[in-house]
């Protein structure tokens, strides 16, 4: 072999997929703001003790609902099922 040893190959990135993971969806809530769970309590009195775990869970749930709504709209527009499955936005 030469100086460099084995050749390094770049990894394959399939069309339509990004190399980086999607950005995290975490809500920013102040201590005295109303809690996003809808309880009408202040965040500090409701879910602050759970910390960022609750906010991350809420963000994932909202992202799933958004993707479900997007796929529903695509179905109404007549987009084939195989294109709706792998949608990443």
C-alpha positions as a Markdown table, in Angstrom:
| # | Residue | x | y | z |
|---|---|---|---|---|
| 1 | Unk | 0.0 | 0.0 | 0.0 |
| 2 | Unk | 1.0 | 3.6 | -0.4 |
| 3 | Unk | 1.5 | 6.3 | 2.1 |
| 4 | Unk | -2.1 | 6.8 | 3.1 |
| 5 | Unk | -2.9 | 3.1 | 3.8 |
| 6 | Unk | -6.5 | 2.2 | 3.0 |
| 7 | Unk | -8.6 | 4.6 | 0.9 |
| 8 | Unk | -11.3 | 6.4 | 2.8 |
| 9 | Unk | -14.7 | 6.6 | 1.1 |
| 10 | Unk | -17.3 | 9.2 | 1.9 |
| 11 | Unk | -20.5 | 7.9 | 3.2 |
| 12 | Unk | -23.6 | 7.6 | 1.0 |
| 13 | Unk | -26.4 | 10.1 | 1.5 |
| 14 | Unk | -29.5 | 9.1 | -0.2 |
| 15 | Unk | -31.5 | 11.7 | -2.2 |
| 16 | Unk | -34.0 | 13.6 | 0.0 |
| 17 | Unk | -32.2 | 12.8 | 3.2 |
| 18 | Unk | -29.9 | 15.2 | 5.0 |
| 19 | Unk | -26.6 | 14.2 | 6.6 |
| 20 | Unk | -27.5 | 16.0 | 9.9 |
| 21 | Unk | -30.3 | 15.0 | 12.2 |
| 22 | Unk | -33.3 | 17.3 | 12.3 |
| 23 | Unk | -33.1 | 20.1 | 14.8 |
| 24 | Unk | -34.6 | 19.5 | 18.3 |
| 25 | Unk | -38.0 | 21.0 | 18.9 |
| 26 | Unk | -37.9 | 22.2 | 22.5 |
| 27 | Unk | -40.3 | 24.9 | 23.7 |
| 28 | Unk | -39.0 | 27.8 | 25.7 |
| 29 | Unk | -41.2 | 28.5 | 28.6 |
| 30 | Unk | -40.5 | 31.1 | 31.4 |
| 31 | Unk | -41.1 | 30.2 | 35.0 |
| 32 | Unk | -44.1 | 32.6 | 35.3 |
| 33 | Unk | -45.6 | 31.8 | 31.9 |
| 34 | Unk | -48.7 | 29.6 | 31.7 |
| 35 | Unk | -47.9 | 25.9 | 31.5 |
| 36 | Unk | -48.1 | 24.5 | 27.9 |
| 37 | Unk | -50.1 | 21.5 | 29.2 |
| 38 | Unk | -53.2 | 23.7 | 29.4 |
| 39 | Unk | -53.8 | 23.5 | 33.1 |
| 40 | Unk | -53.9 | 27.3 | 33.4 |
| 41 | Unk | -51.3 | 27.1 | 36.2 |
| 42 | Unk | -47.9 | 28.8 | 36.1 |
| 43 | Unk | -45.2 | 26.6 | 34.6 |
| 44 | Unk | -43.2 | 26.7 | 37.9 |
| 45 | Unk | -46.2 | 25.3 | 39.8 |
| 46 | Unk | -47.1 | 22.7 | 37.3 |
| 47 | Unk | -44.3 | 20.9 | 35.3 |
| 48 | Unk | -41.1 | 22.7 | 36.1 |
| 49 | Unk | -40.0 | 19.9 | 38.4 |
| 50 | Unk | -39.9 | 17.6 | 35.4 |
| 51 | Unk | -37.4 | 20.0 | 33.7 |
| 52 | Unk | -36.6 | 19.9 | 30.1 |
| 53 | Unk | -37.8 | 16.3 | 29.7 |
| 54 | Unk | -41.4 | 17.4 | 29.8 |
| 55 | Unk | -40.7 | 20.2 | 27.2 |
| 56 | Unk | -38.9 | 17.8 | 24.9 |
| 57 | Unk | -41.7 | 15.3 | 25.1 |
| 58 | Unk | -44.2 | 18.0 | 24.4 |
| 59 | Unk | -42.1 | 19.1 | 21.4 |
| 60 | Unk | -41.9 | 15.6 | 20.0 |
| 61 | Unk | -45.7 | 15.2 | 20.4 |
| 62 | Unk | -46.3 | 18.5 | 18.5 |
| 63 | Unk | -43.9 | 17.5 | 15.8 |
| 64 | Unk | -45.7 | 14.1 | 15.4 |
| 65 | Unk | -49.0 | 15.9 | 15.1 |
| 66 | Unk | -47.6 | 18.3 | 12.5 |
| 67 | Unk | -46.3 | 15.4 | 10.4 |
| 68 | Unk | -49.6 | 13.5 | 10.7 |
| 69 | Unk | -51.4 | 16.6 | 9.5 |
| 70 | Unk | -48.9 | 17.1 | 6.6 |
| 71 | Unk | -49.3 | 13.5 | 5.5 |
| 72 | Unk | -53.1 | 13.8 | 5.6 |
| 73 | Unk | -52.9 | 16.9 | 3.4 |
| 74 | Unk | -50.6 | 15.1 | 1.0 |
| 75 | Unk | -53.1 | 12.2 | 0.8 |
| 76 | Unk | -55.9 | 14.6 | -0.1 |
| 77 | Unk | -53.6 | 16.0 | -2.8 |
| 78 | Unk | -53.2 | 12.5 | -4.3 |
| 79 | Unk | -49.5 | 11.9 | -3.4 |
| 80 | Unk | -48.7 | 8.2 | -3.5 |
| 81 | Unk | -48.2 | 6.4 | -0.2 |
| 82 | Unk | -44.6 | 5.6 | -0.7 |
| 83 | Unk | -43.7 | 9.3 | -1.0 |
| 84 | Unk | -45.7 | 10.1 | 2.2 |
| 85 | Unk | -44.0 | 7.5 | 4.3 |
| 86 | Unk | -40.5 | 8.9 | 3.9 |
| 87 | Unk | -41.2 | 12.6 | 4.1 |
| 88 | Unk | -38.7 | 14.6 | 6.2 |
| 89 | Unk | -39.2 | 18.3 | 6.8 |
